[in-house]
Every structure is written in C-alpha cells, then in structure tokens.
C-alpha cells in the first residue's frame, strides 16, 4: 500500500498542531485514494480486451477502483489457470480471478474465496440470475463468484454472401451440411475453418457429441461417470463425424490461435466456422456486421439446445483488506448497464433474466432465449470448464486431439482410453458438482 506508507512517512516529519492537521489531511487523502484490484483473467484478443476495458472503465469511473490487469494469454484459459494456482501457492494471489465452473467448489471449500452473500442478497441475484447460473456460483449456500457473461458453444457461423453466391442456404442438419460443404469445395471455397490447437479441436468435438447424444445422454455421460457409457455408439459417431469433417478444412489443419482463425474467417478464407460465441465478439470488433457480413445458427442437430459456458470472477479472500472494493466490483459487474455493455463487446449474453432481449443482436437473442428455457435444453461445456474437473477435461482434450491429428488412431481406441480414464478418476471428488 504505497500511498499509506508515503503518508505515514511524511507525517512523521512534522510537529505540533501542524502535524495533527497534516496527518488528518493525509488520512483523508488515503481513504479517498482509489484502491487497486489485481485482476487475473485470460482475455487478450481484440474483443476480449475491449470487453475487459469496458469493465475496468466502469469500475474506475463509478467506484473509484483501479483494475490492475493481470491477463495471461491463451485461449480457454489453459495458461491462466496454471498461473493462478502457482500465484496462490506462492502467497501472491490476485484479488480477483476468472475462476469458473465446478472448480469454485474446491477453492471455496479450501476457504480461499470471499463469500459474496451480502451482495447477492442486496442485489436480489436469486431472482435476477438464471437459476443454472445461480447454482454455479453457489456452494453450500454461499455465493462465491460474480457471473459476467453466458457463452454459447454450439454456434455455427457462416458468410451469407459466400453461400448465396452458390445458391446455398445455411445447413440445418448434417445431410445439408455435407451438400453445402461439397458444393463450396467444388467452387474453390474452403467450407470449414478450423485450427488444430487441442482445445479448439475438443470444442468442436463437444458440439458434435451433443449433436449425436442430445442433452439427456450428454449430461448422463458426464454425471454418472460410468466407464461403459463411453462405449456408446453415439460417442463413436461423434468421433467419426469429427474425423470426416477434416475433409472440409484446409490441409494440413495447422495450429492457430482462435483470434487468428477469426481474422482469416473475416477475410473470407472459409465459408463456415464452428466456435463459441466469443468469436462473434471478435468478428464484430473487426468491423463485421451480424446478419449481413456473417450470421450464426446452431450447430446441426443442436437447434434449441444450449451448450454453455459461464464466465465468472471469484474474489480471493486473502486478509480481507480489499473486501469493500471486491464487493463493490461484484455489485457493479452483475448490474444491468454493465451486463449489457460488457456482453455486447464480448459476444456473450447477460446472465440476468430481467433484461430486454430486444437490445441483443439476432445471435445473442437466440442464445439468451434458448438458455432461458431451462435445464432441459442446457448442456454444460466440457472444454470450457462447466462439466467436469480439470483432470477429466484435460484427458478428454488430449485424447480427442490425438485422434484428430493422427488418422491411424481409431474411434474405439479413444473410447477405450476415455473409459479407462473415467475408471481411474472415479473416486476423485472433482466431478461431484456437475449441473443437473
Ligand atoms: C472461454 C471463455 C471465454 C473466451 C474463450 C476463448 O473459456 O469462457 O470467455 O475467452 O475461452 O479464450
């Protein structure tokens, strides 16, 4: 706290009434000085940066809180999560961290997180938030995080003009997808954009898995944790679809960050792309217009279903020295004005039920309305930390990636390996809080 130390030091060089006055003045200054919060997150792309800046600006202007940025690059937060763990272990925890999904339970039980119960009660989060989001941030009756945005993973983007020039309509099922892709390819247009970065491959796979299984079976697979479930023919079909989609991608499929894929898609290098809707934020930040220059629909076979990931910030408890600012931040982030401004930049939609969907774009409106239909249509993302613990997520990503890049690996081999991993992790407690 440099301000306070400075104040004490200077006050120590005075005398008499002047000293009392100076000390008082410095105390007032200190009390009024903006407090900084160290915020660890993984938002470093153009749109993610704009979204984070929207939050930082509002906190500075409305709450006099300085957002001290500790961004760790890397899509899906793979690097950020490791840095967060090592900072906590070495006693240099940030004040605020992008901590999402069932991990909140473990960190909460270790007493690492500030309880935001008062904020949640004052702001009436019980009524304002979608119930699934509410239960994601609640652990043993305590609110442990503030939700900022709701992402939809099962999104297929397309370039309307490229399709229209070929007399094609956006595909609603896999048979149509195959026809559209084949014709685009004949016309010399790459049908599908894709990177072979492991988490991006697995993000595509989970959408295909959901498309094959439907919500009920998808959730069962992750909740029941029965090794045999992974031998289901629907899992095999999802793997086979993943492999067969390769022929619509540029060969070889190289590893590129998702921002680079977004830029290439924006240039018109491919006609379709399956990716979470942070991609929409990125395309808009590059100046593309939703519904005209690009548009989105649900991945074939997942219409009316929401494969979700919710971004949340947890406040690290530490010595409770910044509790006031941490609570103020939580309050501000979940409030309606910032929910609208932030999510517009980020490509996600508000976590609240009480907004007017009319202010969202067409993709956002469909996401928000679909999610609002309740848990029967909601499926938690594996890769984006909603469905399992870190160990299971990392194992699925690794196996799916291996299968994707090496055509010698068979689907049954992957199924066998996943079943073995599930068996090995069966006694682990990490998966106990998978949403129903
Ligand atoms: C997700 C996260 C999003 C977005 C994306 C790409 O896990 O929820 O906010 O940042 O990764 O990094």
Coordinates of C-alpha atoms and ligand atoms in Angstrom, one line a residue:
X1 CA 0.0 0.0 0.0
X2 CA 2.4 2.7 -1.2
X3 CA 0.0 5.6 -0.5
X4 CA -0.3 4.8 3.1
X5 CA 3.4 4.3 3.7
X6 CA 4.1 7.5 2.0
X7 CA 1.6 9.3 4.1
X8 CA 2.9 7.9 7.3
X9 CA 6.5 8.8 6.4
X10 CA 5.7 12.4 5.6
X11 CA 3.5 12.9 8.6
X12 CA 6.4 11.7 10.8
X13 CA 8.4 14.8 9.8
X14 CA 6.0 17.4 11.3
X15 CA 5.3 18.8 14.7
X16 CA 2.5 20.2 16.9
X17 CA -0.9 21.3 15.5
X18 CA 0.5 21.4 12.0
X19 CA 1.3 17.7 12.5
X20 CA -2.2 16.8 13.5
X21 CA -3.6 18.7 10.6
X22 CA -1.2 17.1 8.1
X23 CA -1.9 13.7 9.5
X24 CA -5.6 14.2 9.2
X25 CA -5.3 15.5 5.7
X26 CA -3.2 12.6 4.6
X27 CA -5.6 10.1 6.3
X28 CA -8.5 11.7 4.3
X29 CA -6.4 11.5 1.1
X30 CA -5.5 7.9 1.8
X31 CA -9.1 7.0 2.5
X32 CA -10.2 8.7 -0.7
X33 CA -7.4 7.3 -2.9
X34 CA -8.5 4.8 -5.5
X35 CA -7.9 1.3 -4.4
X36 CA -6.4 -1.1 -7.0
X37 CA -7.6 -4.7 -7.6
X38 CA -5.3 -7.1 -9.2
X39 CA -7.5 -9.0 -11.8
X40 CA -6.2 -12.3 -13.3
X41 CA -8.0 -13.4 -16.5
X42 CA -7.3 -14.7 -20.0
X43 CA -8.9 -12.1 -22.2
X44 CA -6.3 -10.8 -24.6
X45 CA -7.9 -10.9 -28.1
X46 CA -9.2 -7.6 -29.6
X47 CA -12.8 -8.1 -28.4
X48 CA -11.8 -9.7 -25.1
X49 CA -9.6 -6.7 -24.4
X50 CA -12.4 -4.3 -25.3
X51 CA -14.8 -6.2 -23.0
X52 CA -12.3 -6.2 -20.1
X53 CA -11.7 -2.5 -20.7
X54 CA -15.4 -1.8 -20.5
X55 CA -15.4 -3.4 -17.0
X56 CA -12.2 -1.6 -16.0
X57 CA -13.5 1.8 -17.1
X58 CA -16.9 1.4 -15.3
X59 CA -15.1 0.4 -12.1
X60 CA -12.8 3.4 -12.3
X61 CA -15.5 5.9 -13.1
X62 CA -18.3 4.7 -10.9
X63 CA -16.5 3.1 -8.0
X64 CA -13.0 4.7 -8.0
X65 CA -11.5 1.2 -8.2
X66 CA -8.3 0.7 -10.3
X67 CA -8.4 -2.5 -12.4
X68 CA -4.8 -3.7 -12.3
X69 CA -4.7 -6.0 -15.2
X70 CA -3.0 -9.4 -14.9
X71 CA -4.0 -11.0 -18.2
X72 CA -2.4 -14.3 -19.2
X73 CA -2.8 -15.0 -22.9
X74 CA -4.1 -18.4 -24.1
X75 CA -7.5 -19.4 -25.4
X76 CA -9.8 -21.2 -23.0
X77 CA -7.6 -20.1 -20.1
X78 CA -5.2 -23.0 -20.0
X79 CA -2.2 -20.9 -19.1
X80 CA -4.2 -18.5 -16.8
X81 CA -5.4 -21.4 -14.6
X82 CA -1.8 -22.6 -14.1
X83 CA -0.5 -19.1 -13.3
X84 CA -3.4 -18.6 -10.9
X85 CA -2.6 -21.8 -9.0
X86 CA 1.1 -21.0 -8.7
X87 CA 0.4 -17.5 -7.5
X88 CA -2.0 -18.7 -4.8
X89 CA 0.6 -21.4 -3.7
X90 CA 3.4 -18.9 -3.6
X91 CA 1.3 -16.4 -1.5
X92 CA 0.8 -13.8 -4.2
X93 CA -2.8 -14.5 -5.0
X94 CA -4.5 -11.8 -7.2
X95 CA -7.5 -10.0 -5.6
X96 CA -9.9 -11.2 -8.4
X97 CA -9.6 -14.2 -10.7
X98 CA -11.5 -15.6 -13.6
X99 CA -12.4 -18.9 -11.9
X100 CA -15.2 -20.8 -13.5
X101 CA -17.4 -23.8 -13.1
X102 CA -17.2 -26.7 -10.6
X103 CA -13.6 -25.6 -9.6
X104 CA -15.3 -22.9 -7.5
X105 CA -16.4 -25.7 -5.1
X106 CA -12.9 -26.9 -4.3
X107 CA -11.5 -23.4 -3.9
X108 CA -14.5 -22.4 -1.8
X109 CA -14.1 -25.4 0.5
X110 CA -10.4 -24.5 1.0
X111 CA -11.6 -21.2 2.3
X112 CA -9.8 -19.3 -0.5
X113 CA -12.7 -17.3 -1.7
X114 CA -14.6 -14.3 -0.3
X115 CA -18.3 -15.0 0.3
X116 CA -20.4 -12.5 -1.6
X117 CA -23.7 -13.4 0.2
X118 CA -24.5 -9.8 1.2
X119 CA -24.0 -8.5 -2.4
X120 CA -26.2 -11.3 -3.7
X121 CA -28.9 -10.6 -1.2
X122 CA -28.8 -6.8 -1.7
X123 CA -28.9 -7.1 -5.5
X124 CA -31.5 -9.8 -5.4
X125 CA -29.4 -12.2 -7.5
X126 CA -31.9 -15.0 -6.6
X127 CA -34.5 -13.5 -8.8
X128 CA -32.3 -11.7 -11.3
X129 CA -30.0 -14.5 -12.4
X130 CA -30.8 -17.6 -14.5
X131 CA -31.2 -20.5 -12.0
X132 CA -28.4 -22.6 -13.5
X133 CA -26.1 -19.6 -13.2
X134 CA -27.2 -19.1 -9.7
X135 CA -26.4 -22.7 -8.8
X136 CA -23.0 -22.5 -10.5
X137 CA -21.8 -19.7 -8.2
X138 CA -23.5 -21.1 -5.0
X139 CA -21.5 -23.6 -2.9
X140 CA -23.1 -24.9 0.3
X141 CA -25.4 -22.0 0.4
X142 CA -22.8 -19.3 -0.1
X143 CA -22.3 -17.2 -3.2
X144 CA -18.6 -17.5 -4.3
X145 CA -18.4 -15.6 -7.5
X146 CA -20.0 -12.9 -9.7
X147 CA -21.2 -14.1 -13.1
X148 CA -20.4 -11.8 -16.0
X149 CA -21.4 -13.5 -19.2
X150 CA -23.1 -16.5 -20.7
X151 CA -21.4 -18.1 -23.8
X152 CA -22.9 -20.5 -26.3
X153 CA -20.5 -23.0 -27.7
X154 CA -22.7 -24.8 -30.3
X155 CA -22.6 -22.0 -32.8
X156 CA -22.0 -22.3 -36.5
X157 CA -21.0 -19.1 -38.2
X158 CA -21.4 -18.6 -41.9
X159 CA -20.7 -16.0 -44.5
X160 CA -24.1 -15.3 -46.1
X161 CA -22.7 -13.9 -49.3
X162 CA -20.4 -16.8 -50.0
X163 CA -23.3 -19.2 -49.6
X164 CA -25.7 -17.0 -51.6
X165 CA -23.3 -16.8 -54.5
X166 CA -23.5 -20.6 -54.7
X167 CA -27.3 -20.6 -54.3
X168 CA -26.9 -22.3 -50.9
X169 CA -28.8 -21.9 -47.7
X170 CA -27.3 -22.4 -44.2
X171 CA -27.4 -26.1 -43.3
X172 CA -29.9 -27.2 -40.6
X173 CA -28.8 -30.9 -40.4
X174 CA -25.7 -32.9 -41.3
X175 CA -27.0 -34.1 -44.6
X176 CA -27.5 -30.5 -45.7
X177 CA -24.1 -29.6 -44.2
X178 CA -22.4 -32.2 -46.4
X179 CA -24.2 -30.9 -49.5
X180 CA -23.3 -27.3 -48.8
X181 CA -19.7 -28.2 -48.0
X182 CA -19.3 -30.3 -51.1
X183 CA -20.6 -27.5 -53.4
X184 CA -18.5 -24.9 -51.7
X185 CA -15.4 -27.0 -52.2
X186 CA -16.2 -27.6 -55.8
X187 CA -16.4 -23.8 -56.2
X188 CA -12.9 -23.5 -54.7
X189 CA -14.1 -22.2 -51.3
X190 CA -12.9 -23.7 -48.1
X191 CA -16.1 -25.0 -46.4
X192 CA -15.0 -25.0 -42.8
X193 CA -12.4 -23.0 -40.8
X194 CA -10.6 -24.9 -38.0
X195 CA -7.3 -24.8 -36.0
X196 CA -5.7 -28.0 -34.7
X197 CA -5.0 -26.3 -31.3
X198 CA -6.1 -29.1 -28.9
X199 CA -8.8 -27.1 -27.0
X200 CA -10.3 -25.8 -30.3
X201 CA -10.5 -29.4 -31.7
X202 CA -12.2 -30.5 -28.5
X203 CA -14.5 -27.5 -28.6
X204 CA -15.7 -28.7 -32.0
X205 CA -15.9 -32.3 -30.7
X206 CA -18.2 -31.4 -27.7
X207 CA -20.6 -29.7 -30.1
X208 CA -20.6 -32.9 -32.2
X209 CA -21.1 -35.1 -29.2
X210 CA -24.1 -33.1 -28.1
X211 CA -25.5 -33.2 -31.6
X212 CA -25.3 -37.0 -31.5
X213 CA -26.4 -37.7 -27.9
X214 CA -28.9 -34.9 -27.1
X215 CA -28.9 -33.1 -23.8
X216 CA -30.0 -36.0 -21.6
X217 CA -27.4 -38.5 -22.6
X218 CA -24.7 -35.9 -22.9
X219 CA -25.3 -35.0 -19.2
X220 CA -25.5 -38.6 -18.1
X221 CA -22.2 -39.4 -19.8
X222 CA -20.5 -36.7 -17.6
X223 CA -22.6 -37.1 -14.4
X224 CA -22.8 -40.9 -14.0
X225 CA -19.1 -41.3 -14.7
X226 CA -19.6 -44.9 -15.8
X227 CA -16.7 -46.1 -17.9
X228 CA -19.1 -48.2 -20.1
X229 CA -21.1 -45.2 -21.1
X230 CA -18.1 -44.1 -23.2
X231 CA -18.5 -47.2 -25.4
X232 CA -21.9 -45.9 -26.5
X233 CA -22.3 -45.9 -30.4
X234 CA -23.2 -42.2 -30.2
X235 CA -19.8 -41.3 -28.8
X236 CA -18.3 -43.3 -31.7
X237 CA -20.4 -41.5 -34.2
X238 CA -19.4 -38.1 -32.8
X239 CA -15.7 -39.1 -33.2
X240 CA -16.3 -40.3 -36.7
X241 CA -18.0 -37.1 -37.6
X242 CA -15.0 -35.1 -36.2
X243 CA -12.7 -37.1 -38.5
X244 CA -14.9 -36.8 -41.5
X245 CA -15.2 -33.0 -41.1
X246 CA -11.5 -32.8 -41.7
X247 CA -12.0 -33.1 -45.4
X248 CA -13.8 -29.8 -45.5
X249 CA -10.8 -28.0 -43.8
X250 CA -7.6 -26.7 -45.3
X251 CA -5.0 -29.5 -45.2
X252 CA -3.0 -29.9 -43.1
X253 CA -5.0 -28.3 -40.3
X254 CA -2.4 -26.1 -38.6
X255 CA -2.4 -24.9 -35.0
X256 CA -3.5 -21.3 -34.9
X257 CA -4.9 -19.2 -32.0
X258 CA -8.7 -18.7 -32.3
X259 CA -8.1 -15.0 -32.9
X260 CA -6.0 -15.8 -36.0
X261 CA -8.8 -18.1 -37.2
X262 CA -11.3 -15.3 -36.7
X263 CA -9.2 -12.9 -38.8
X264 CA -8.9 -15.5 -41.6
X265 CA -12.7 -16.2 -41.4
X266 CA -13.3 -12.4 -41.5
X267 CA -11.2 -12.2 -44.7
X268 CA -13.4 -14.7 -46.3
X269 CA -10.9 -17.6 -46.3
X270 CA -13.7 -20.1 -45.3
X271 CA -17.5 -20.1 -45.5
X272 CA -18.3 -21.7 -42.1
X273 CA -16.8 -22.0 -38.7
X274 CA -17.9 -23.8 -35.5
X275 CA -16.8 -22.0 -32.4
X276 CA -18.1 -20.5 -29.1
X277 CA -19.7 -17.1 -29.5
X278 CA -16.7 -15.2 -28.2
X279 CA -15.9 -15.4 -31.9
X280 CA -18.9 -13.3 -32.7
X281 CA -17.5 -10.6 -30.4
X282 CA -14.2 -10.8 -32.3
X283 CA -15.8 -10.6 -35.7
X284 CA -17.8 -7.6 -34.7
X285 CA -14.8 -5.9 -33.2
X286 CA -13.1 -6.3 -36.6
X287 CA -16.0 -4.4 -38.1
X288 CA -18.2 -7.2 -39.5
X289 CA -21.9 -6.8 -39.3
X290 CA -24.0 -9.5 -37.8
X291 CA -26.7 -10.9 -40.2
X292 CA -25.1 -9.3 -43.2
X293 CA -21.4 -10.0 -43.3
X294 CA -21.7 -13.0 -41.1
X295 CA -24.5 -14.8 -39.4
X296 CA -25.0 -17.6 -36.9
X297 CA -27.1 -20.7 -36.4
X298 CA -26.9 -23.6 -34.0
X299 CA -24.6 -26.5 -35.0
X300 CA -26.7 -29.0 -37.0
X301 CA -28.6 -31.3 -34.6
X302 CA -28.4 -28.9 -31.7
X303 CA -31.2 -26.4 -32.6
X304 CA -33.0 -25.3 -29.4
X305 CA -30.2 -26.6 -27.2
X306 CA -27.6 -24.5 -25.4
X307 CA -24.1 -25.8 -24.9
X308 CA -23.0 -23.2 -22.3
X309 CA -20.0 -21.8 -20.5
X310 CA -20.4 -19.0 -17.9
X311 CA -17.6 -16.6 -17.2
X312 CA -17.4 -15.8 -13.5
X313 CA -15.0 -13.8 -11.3
X314 CA -14.1 -15.0 -7.8
X315 CA -12.7 -12.8 -5.2
X316 CA -9.7 -14.2 -3.3
X317 CA -10.2 -13.8 0.4
X318 CA -6.5 -13.1 1.4
X319 CA -6.5 -10.9 4.5
X320 CA -9.9 -9.3 3.7
X321 CA -8.1 -6.0 3.2
X322 CA -9.9 -5.3 0.0
X323 CA -13.3 -6.7 0.8
X324 CA -15.1 -3.4 0.3
X325 CA -13.7 -3.0 -3.2
X326 CA -14.2 -6.6 -4.1
X327 CA -17.8 -6.4 -3.1
X328 CA -18.3 -3.2 -5.0
X329 CA -16.8 -4.8 -8.1
X330 CA -19.1 -7.8 -7.8
X331 CA -22.1 -5.5 -7.5
X332 CA -21.1 -3.4 -10.5
X333 CA -20.3 -6.4 -12.8
X334 CA -23.7 -8.0 -12.3
X335 CA -25.6 -4.8 -12.7
X336 CA -27.8 -4.3 -15.8
X337 CA -25.9 -1.4 -17.5
X338 CA -22.5 -3.1 -17.4
X339 CA -24.1 -6.5 -18.2
X340 CA -25.3 -5.0 -21.5
X341 CA -22.2 -3.1 -22.4
X342 CA -19.7 -5.8 -21.5
X343 CA -21.6 -8.7 -23.2
X344 CA -22.1 -6.6 -26.3
X345 CA -18.3 -6.4 -26.7
X346 CA -17.6 -10.0 -25.6
X347 CA -20.0 -11.9 -27.8
X348 CA -21.7 -13.5 -24.8
X349 CA -25.1 -12.5 -23.4
X350 CA -26.2 -11.2 -19.9
X351 CA -26.5 -13.7 -17.1
X352 CA -29.7 -12.0 -15.9
X353 CA -33.3 -12.9 -16.7
X354 CA -34.6 -9.3 -16.3
X355 CA -33.1 -7.7 -19.4
X356 CA -34.9 -6.7 -22.6
X357 CA -33.7 -9.3 -25.2
X358 CA -34.7 -6.7 -27.9
X359 CA -31.4 -5.0 -27.3
X360 CA -29.4 -8.1 -28.3
X361 CA -28.4 -9.0 -31.8
X362 CA -30.0 -12.0 -33.5
X363 CA -27.4 -14.5 -32.3
X364 CA -27.5 -13.1 -28.8
X365 CA -31.2 -13.2 -28.7
X366 CA -31.4 -16.8 -29.7
X367 CA -28.7 -17.8 -27.2
X368 CA -30.4 -15.9 -24.3
X369 CA -33.9 -17.1 -25.1
X370 CA -32.8 -20.7 -25.6
X371 CA -30.9 -20.8 -22.3
X372 CA -33.9 -19.3 -20.6
X373 CA -36.0 -22.4 -21.4
X374 CA -34.3 -24.1 -18.5
X375 CA -32.1 -27.1 -17.7
X376 CA -33.8 -29.5 -20.1
X377 CA -32.1 -27.7 -23.0
X378 CA -28.9 -26.7 -21.3
X379 CA -25.7 -28.7 -21.6
X380 CA -22.5 -27.8 -19.8
X381 CA -19.3 -27.4 -21.8
X382 CA -16.6 -29.8 -21.1
X383 CA -13.7 -27.9 -22.5
X384 CA -14.8 -24.6 -21.0
X385 CA -14.9 -26.0 -17.5
X386 CA -18.6 -26.4 -16.8
X387 CA -19.0 -30.2 -16.8
X388 CA -16.0 -31.9 -15.1
X389 CA -12.9 -31.3 -13.0
X390 CA -9.7 -30.2 -14.7
X391 CA -8.2 -33.7 -14.8
X392 CA -11.1 -35.2 -16.8
X393 CA -11.3 -32.1 -19.1
X394 CA -7.6 -32.3 -19.9
X395 CA -7.8 -36.0 -20.5
X396 CA -10.7 -35.6 -23.0
X397 CA -9.0 -32.8 -24.8
X398 CA -5.7 -34.8 -25.1
X399 CA -7.5 -37.9 -26.4
X400 CA -9.7 -36.1 -28.9
X401 CA -6.7 -34.1 -30.2
X402 CA -4.6 -37.2 -30.7
X403 CA -7.5 -38.8 -32.6
X404 CA -7.9 -35.7 -34.8
X405 CA -4.3 -35.3 -35.8
X406 CA -3.5 -39.0 -36.3
X407 CA -5.8 -40.8 -38.7
X408 CA -4.3 -44.1 -37.5
X409 CA -6.0 -43.8 -34.1
X410 CA -9.4 -45.4 -34.2
X411 CA -12.6 -44.3 -32.5
X412 CA -12.8 -47.4 -30.4
X413 CA -9.3 -46.8 -29.2
X414 CA -10.3 -43.3 -28.0
X415 CA -13.4 -44.7 -26.3
X416 CA -11.4 -47.4 -24.6
X417 CA -8.9 -44.8 -23.3
X418 CA -11.6 -42.5 -22.1
X419 CA -13.4 -45.3 -20.3
X420 CA -10.1 -46.2 -18.6
X421 CA -9.6 -42.6 -17.5
X422 CA -13.1 -42.3 -16.1
X423 CA -12.5 -45.5 -14.1
X424 CA -9.2 -44.1 -12.8
X425 CA -10.9 -40.8 -11.8
X426 CA -14.0 -42.5 -10.4
X427 CA -13.0 -42.0 -6.8
X428 CA -11.9 -38.4 -7.4
X429 CA -14.4 -35.9 -5.9
X430 CA -13.8 -33.3 -8.5
X431 CA -16.9 -34.2 -10.6
X432 CA -19.5 -34.0 -7.9
X433 CA -20.9 -30.7 -8.8
X434 CA -21.9 -31.2 -12.4
X435 CA -25.1 -29.3 -13.1
X436 CA -28.2 -31.4 -13.3
Ligands
LIG1 C1 -13.6 -19.5 -22.8 C2 -14.1 -18.3 -22.1 C3 -14.4 -17.2 -23.0 C4 -13.3 -16.9 -24.0 C5 -12.8 -18.2 -24.6 C6 -11.6 -18.0 -25.5 O1 -13.2 -20.5 -22.0 O2 -15.2 -18.6 -21.3 O3 -14.6 -16.0 -22.2 O4 -12.4 -16.1 -23.6 O5 -12.5 -19.1 -23.6 O6 -10.4 -17.8 -24.8

